[in-house]
PDB file of C-alpha atoms in Angstrom:
ATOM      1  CA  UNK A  28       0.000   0.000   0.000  1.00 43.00           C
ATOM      2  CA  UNK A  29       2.926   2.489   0.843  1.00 49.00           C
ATOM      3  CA  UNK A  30       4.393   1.813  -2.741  1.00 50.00           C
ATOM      4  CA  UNK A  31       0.890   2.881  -4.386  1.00 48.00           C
ATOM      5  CA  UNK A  32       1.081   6.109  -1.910  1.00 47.00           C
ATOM      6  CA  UNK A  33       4.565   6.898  -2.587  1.00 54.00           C
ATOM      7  CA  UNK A  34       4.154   6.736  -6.457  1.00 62.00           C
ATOM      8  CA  UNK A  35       0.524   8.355  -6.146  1.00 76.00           C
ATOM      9  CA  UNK A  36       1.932  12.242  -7.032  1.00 76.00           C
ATOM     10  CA  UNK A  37       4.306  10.554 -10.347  1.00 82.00           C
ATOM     11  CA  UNK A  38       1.456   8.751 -11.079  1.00 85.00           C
ATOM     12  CA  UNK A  39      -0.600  11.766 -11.431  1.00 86.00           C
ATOM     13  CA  UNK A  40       1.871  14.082 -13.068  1.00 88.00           C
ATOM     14  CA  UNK A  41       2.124  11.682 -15.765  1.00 89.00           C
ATOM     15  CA  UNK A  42      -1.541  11.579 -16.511  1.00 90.00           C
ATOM     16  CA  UNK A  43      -1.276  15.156 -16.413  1.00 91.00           C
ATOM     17  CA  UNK A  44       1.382  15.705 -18.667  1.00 92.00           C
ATOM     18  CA  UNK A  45      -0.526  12.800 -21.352  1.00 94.00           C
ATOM     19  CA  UNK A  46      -3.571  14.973 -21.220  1.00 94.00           C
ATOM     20  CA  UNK A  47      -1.287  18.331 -22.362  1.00 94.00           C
ATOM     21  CA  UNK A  48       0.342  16.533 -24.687  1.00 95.00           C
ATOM     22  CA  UNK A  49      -2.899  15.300 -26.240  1.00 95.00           C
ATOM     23  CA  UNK A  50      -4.258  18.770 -26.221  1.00 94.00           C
ATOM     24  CA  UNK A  51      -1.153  19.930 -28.068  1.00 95.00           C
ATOM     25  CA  UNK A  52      -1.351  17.075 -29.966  1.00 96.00           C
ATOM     26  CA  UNK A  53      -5.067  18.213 -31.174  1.00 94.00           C
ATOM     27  CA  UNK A  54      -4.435  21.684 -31.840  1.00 93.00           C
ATOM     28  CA  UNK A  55      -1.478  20.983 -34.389  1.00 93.00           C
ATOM     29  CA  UNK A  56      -3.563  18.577 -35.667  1.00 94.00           C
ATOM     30  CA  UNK A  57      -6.227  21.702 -36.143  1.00 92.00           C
ATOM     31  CA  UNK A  58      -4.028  24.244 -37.104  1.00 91.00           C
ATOM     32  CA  UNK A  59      -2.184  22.702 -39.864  1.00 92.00           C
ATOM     33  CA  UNK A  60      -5.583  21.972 -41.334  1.00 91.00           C
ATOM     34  CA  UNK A  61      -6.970  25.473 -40.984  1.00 87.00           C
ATOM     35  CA  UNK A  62      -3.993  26.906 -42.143  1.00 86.00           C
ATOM     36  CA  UNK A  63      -3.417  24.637 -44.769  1.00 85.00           C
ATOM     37  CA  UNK A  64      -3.961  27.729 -47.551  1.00 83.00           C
ATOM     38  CA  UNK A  65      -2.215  30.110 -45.928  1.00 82.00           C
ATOM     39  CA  UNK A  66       1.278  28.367 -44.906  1.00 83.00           C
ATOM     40  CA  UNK A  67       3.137  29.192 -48.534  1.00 86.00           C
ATOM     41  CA  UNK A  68       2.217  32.722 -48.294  1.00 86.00           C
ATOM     42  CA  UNK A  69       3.535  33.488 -44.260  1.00 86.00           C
ATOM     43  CA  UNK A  70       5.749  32.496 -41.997  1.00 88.00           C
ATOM     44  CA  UNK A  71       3.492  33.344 -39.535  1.00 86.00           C
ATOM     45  CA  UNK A  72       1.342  29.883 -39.452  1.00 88.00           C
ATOM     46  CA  UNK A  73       3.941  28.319 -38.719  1.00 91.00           C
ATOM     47  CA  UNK A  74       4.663  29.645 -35.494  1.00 91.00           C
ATOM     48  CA  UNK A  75       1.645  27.737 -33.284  1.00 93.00           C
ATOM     49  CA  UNK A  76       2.354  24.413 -35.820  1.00 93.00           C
ATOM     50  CA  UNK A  77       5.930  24.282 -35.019  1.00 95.00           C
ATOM     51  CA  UNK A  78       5.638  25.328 -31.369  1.00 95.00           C
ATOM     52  CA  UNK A  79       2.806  22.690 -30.631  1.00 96.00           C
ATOM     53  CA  UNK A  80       5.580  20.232 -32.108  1.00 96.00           C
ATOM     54  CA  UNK A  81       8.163  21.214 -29.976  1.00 97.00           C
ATOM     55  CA  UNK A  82       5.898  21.065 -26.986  1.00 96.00           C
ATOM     56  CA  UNK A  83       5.229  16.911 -27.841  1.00 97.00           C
ATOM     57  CA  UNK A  84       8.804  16.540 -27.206  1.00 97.00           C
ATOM     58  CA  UNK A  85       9.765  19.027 -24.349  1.00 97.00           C
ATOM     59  CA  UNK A  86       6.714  17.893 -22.252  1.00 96.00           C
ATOM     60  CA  UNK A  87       8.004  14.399 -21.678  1.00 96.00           C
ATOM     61  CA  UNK A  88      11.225  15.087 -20.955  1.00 96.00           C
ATOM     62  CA  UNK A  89      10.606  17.703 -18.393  1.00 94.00           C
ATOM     63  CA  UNK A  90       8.023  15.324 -17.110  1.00 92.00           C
ATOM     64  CA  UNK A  91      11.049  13.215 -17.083  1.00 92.00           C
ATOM     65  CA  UNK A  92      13.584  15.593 -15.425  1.00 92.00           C
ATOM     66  CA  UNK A  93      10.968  17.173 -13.074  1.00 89.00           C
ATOM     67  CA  UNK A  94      13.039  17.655 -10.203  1.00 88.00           C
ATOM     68  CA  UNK A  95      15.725  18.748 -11.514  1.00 91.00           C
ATOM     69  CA  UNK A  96      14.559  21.276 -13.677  1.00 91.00           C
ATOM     70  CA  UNK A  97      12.036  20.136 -15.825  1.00 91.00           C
ATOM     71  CA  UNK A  98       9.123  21.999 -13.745  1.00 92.00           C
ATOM     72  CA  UNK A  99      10.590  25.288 -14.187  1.00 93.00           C
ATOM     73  CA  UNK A 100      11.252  24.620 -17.829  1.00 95.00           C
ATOM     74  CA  UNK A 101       7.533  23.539 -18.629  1.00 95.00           C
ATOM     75  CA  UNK A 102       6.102  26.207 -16.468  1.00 95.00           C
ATOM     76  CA  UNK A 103       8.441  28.447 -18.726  1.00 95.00           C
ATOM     77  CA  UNK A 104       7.011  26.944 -21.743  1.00 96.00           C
ATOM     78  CA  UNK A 105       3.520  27.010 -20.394  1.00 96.00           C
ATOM     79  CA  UNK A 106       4.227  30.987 -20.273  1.00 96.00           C
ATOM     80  CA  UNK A 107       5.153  31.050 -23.759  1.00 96.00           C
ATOM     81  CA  UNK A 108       2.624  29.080 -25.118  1.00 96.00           C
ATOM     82  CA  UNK A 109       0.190  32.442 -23.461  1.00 96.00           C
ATOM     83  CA  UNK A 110       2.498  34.694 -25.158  1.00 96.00           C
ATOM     84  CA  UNK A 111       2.089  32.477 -28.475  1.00 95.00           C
ATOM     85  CA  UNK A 112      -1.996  32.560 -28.113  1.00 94.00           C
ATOM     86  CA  UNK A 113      -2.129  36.621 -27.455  1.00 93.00           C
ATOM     87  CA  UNK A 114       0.269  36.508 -30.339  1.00 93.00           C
ATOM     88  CA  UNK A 115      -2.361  34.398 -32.854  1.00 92.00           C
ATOM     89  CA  UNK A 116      -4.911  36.833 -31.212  1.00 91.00           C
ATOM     90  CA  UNK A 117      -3.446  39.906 -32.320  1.00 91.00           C
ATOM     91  CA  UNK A 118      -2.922  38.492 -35.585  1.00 90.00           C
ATOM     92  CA  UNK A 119      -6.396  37.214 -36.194  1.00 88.00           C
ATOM     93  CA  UNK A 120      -7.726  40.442 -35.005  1.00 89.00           C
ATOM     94  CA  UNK A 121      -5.484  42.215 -38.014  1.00 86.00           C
ATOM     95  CA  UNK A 122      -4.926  44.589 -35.226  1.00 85.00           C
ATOM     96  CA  UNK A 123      -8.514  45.525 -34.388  1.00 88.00           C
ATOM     97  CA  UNK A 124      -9.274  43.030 -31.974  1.00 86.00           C
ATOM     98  CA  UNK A 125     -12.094  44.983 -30.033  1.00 89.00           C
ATOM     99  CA  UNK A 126     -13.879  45.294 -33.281  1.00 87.00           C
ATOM    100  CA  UNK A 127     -14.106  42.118 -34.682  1.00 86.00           C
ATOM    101  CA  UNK A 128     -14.615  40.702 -30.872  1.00 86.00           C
ATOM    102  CA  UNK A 129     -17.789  42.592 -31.229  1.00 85.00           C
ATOM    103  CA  UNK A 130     -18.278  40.903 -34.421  1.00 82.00           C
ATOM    104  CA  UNK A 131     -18.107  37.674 -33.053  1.00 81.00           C
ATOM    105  CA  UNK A 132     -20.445  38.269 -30.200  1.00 83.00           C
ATOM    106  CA  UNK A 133     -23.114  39.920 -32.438  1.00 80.00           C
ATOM    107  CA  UNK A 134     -24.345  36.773 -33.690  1.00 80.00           C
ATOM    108  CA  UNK A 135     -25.474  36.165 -30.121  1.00 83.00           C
ATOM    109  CA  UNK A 136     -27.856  39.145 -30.748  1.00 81.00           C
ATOM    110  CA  UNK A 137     -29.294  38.248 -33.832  1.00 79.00           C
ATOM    111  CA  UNK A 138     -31.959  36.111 -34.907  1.00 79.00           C
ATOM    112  CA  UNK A 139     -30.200  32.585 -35.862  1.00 78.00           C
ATOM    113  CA  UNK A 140     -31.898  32.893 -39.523  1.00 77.00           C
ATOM    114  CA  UNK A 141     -29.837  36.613 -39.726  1.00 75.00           C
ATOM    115  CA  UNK A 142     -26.883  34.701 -38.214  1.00 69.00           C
ATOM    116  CA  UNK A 143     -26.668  31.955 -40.421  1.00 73.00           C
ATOM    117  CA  UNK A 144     -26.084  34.933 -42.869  1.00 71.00           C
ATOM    118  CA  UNK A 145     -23.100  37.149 -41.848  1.00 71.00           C
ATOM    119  CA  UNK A 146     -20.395  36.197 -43.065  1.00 74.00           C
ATOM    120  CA  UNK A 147     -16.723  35.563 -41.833  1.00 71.00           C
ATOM    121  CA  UNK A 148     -14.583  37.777 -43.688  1.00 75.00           C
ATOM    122  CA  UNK A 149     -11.778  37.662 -41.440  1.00 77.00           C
ATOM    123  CA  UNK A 150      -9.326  34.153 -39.766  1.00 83.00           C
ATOM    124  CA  UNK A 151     -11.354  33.143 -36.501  1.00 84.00           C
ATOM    125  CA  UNK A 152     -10.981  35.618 -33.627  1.00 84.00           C
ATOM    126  CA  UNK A 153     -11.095  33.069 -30.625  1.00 85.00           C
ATOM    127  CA  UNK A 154      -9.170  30.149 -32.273  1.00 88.00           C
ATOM    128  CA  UNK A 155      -5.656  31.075 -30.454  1.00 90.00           C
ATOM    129  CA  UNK A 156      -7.788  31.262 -26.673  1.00 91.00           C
ATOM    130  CA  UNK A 157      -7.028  27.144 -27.533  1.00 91.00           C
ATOM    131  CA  UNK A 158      -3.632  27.955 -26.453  1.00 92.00           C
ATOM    132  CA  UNK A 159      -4.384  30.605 -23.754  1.00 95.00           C
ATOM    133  CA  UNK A 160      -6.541  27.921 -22.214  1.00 95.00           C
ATOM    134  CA  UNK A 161      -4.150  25.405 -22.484  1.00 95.00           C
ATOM    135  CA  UNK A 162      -1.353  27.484 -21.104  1.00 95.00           C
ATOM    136  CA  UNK A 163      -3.485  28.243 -18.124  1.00 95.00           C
ATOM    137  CA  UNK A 164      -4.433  24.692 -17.819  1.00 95.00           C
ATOM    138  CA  UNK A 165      -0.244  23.600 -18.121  1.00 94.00           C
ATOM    139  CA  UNK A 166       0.350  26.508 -15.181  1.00 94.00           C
ATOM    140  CA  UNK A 167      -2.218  25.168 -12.882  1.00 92.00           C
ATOM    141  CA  UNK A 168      -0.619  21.689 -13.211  1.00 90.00           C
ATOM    142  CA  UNK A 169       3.117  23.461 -12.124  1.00 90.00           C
ATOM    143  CA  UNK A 170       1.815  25.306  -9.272  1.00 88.00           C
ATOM    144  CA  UNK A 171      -0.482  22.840  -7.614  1.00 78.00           C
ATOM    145  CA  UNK A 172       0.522  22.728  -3.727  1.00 54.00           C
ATOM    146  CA  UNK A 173      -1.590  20.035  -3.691  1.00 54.00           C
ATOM    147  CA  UNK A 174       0.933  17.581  -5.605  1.00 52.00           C
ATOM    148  CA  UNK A 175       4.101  19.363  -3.548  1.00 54.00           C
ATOM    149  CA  UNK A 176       2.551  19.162  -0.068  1.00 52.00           C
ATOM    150  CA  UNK A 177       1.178  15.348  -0.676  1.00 55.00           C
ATOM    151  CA  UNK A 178       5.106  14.138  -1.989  1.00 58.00           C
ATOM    152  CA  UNK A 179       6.800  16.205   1.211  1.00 60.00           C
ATOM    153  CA  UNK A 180       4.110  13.538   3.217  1.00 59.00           C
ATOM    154  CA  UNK A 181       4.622  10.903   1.691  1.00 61.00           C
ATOM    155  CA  UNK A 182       8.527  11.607   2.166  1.00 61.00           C
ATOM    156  CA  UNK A 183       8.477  12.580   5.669  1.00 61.00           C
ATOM    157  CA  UNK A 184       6.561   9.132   6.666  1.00 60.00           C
ATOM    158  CA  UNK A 185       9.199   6.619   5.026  1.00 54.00           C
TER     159      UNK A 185
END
């Protein structure tokens, strides 16, 4: 039973770190296919493809290498995979991204026969929160006392 308790907080970090790297996973998957027509004229598509790449290989290994290092390097990336999101969101926007939130959210006011009609004449506003959310969701995992406190525990009783 102690062996189960001991490798309880490993246990969980893994799962964790499988369910961000299936997220990332799904969003390149996404991106290269909503990008698809736009890749040979910009260099910026690339950026969230490539970066969602990277973050399948630098995930396990700082899973890997978590106490000695890997945690701060993840939470790190985890930051820069927020910048990367406000980055796509600024793009998508074409630099008015009050306006064309406002666009979004006016279908929401309109009947859904004078919704179905507008049409999207810009790349989808809200499509980089994906990585926003994820970030947030890869920071939460870092901080969590709750993983810390039950290892120092779990330490302090063998």
């Amino acid at each position: 039973m102690s062996i189960l308790v001991q490798h309880k907080p490993k246990l969980m970090r893994l799962s964790q770190s499988a369910a961000m790297c299936g997220g990332f996973f799904l969003l390149l998957c996404e991106i290269r296919f909503e990008h698809r027509a736009v890749l040979v004229d910009d260099w910026r598509p690339w950026t969230p493809i490539i970066f969602c790449g990277l973050m399948l290989v630098v995930i396990p290994v700082a899973t890997l290498f978590w106490d000695r290092g890997g945690k701060s390097i993840i939470f790190c990336c985890y930051c820069l995979t927020a910048c990367i999101g406000i980055l796509g969101l600024i793009f998508h926007s074409e630099g008015h991204l009050l306006q064309r939130l406002m666009e979004v959210f006016s279908v929401w006011s309109s009947s859904l026969k004078t919704g179905a009609a507008i049409k999207a004449l810009h790349p989808p506003l809200l499509a980089p929160a994906a990585f926003i959310g994820l970030a947030f969701i890869g920071i939460l995992f870092c901080v969590s006392e709750k993983t810390d406190i039950y290892e120092k525990l779990t330490a302090s009783e063998v």
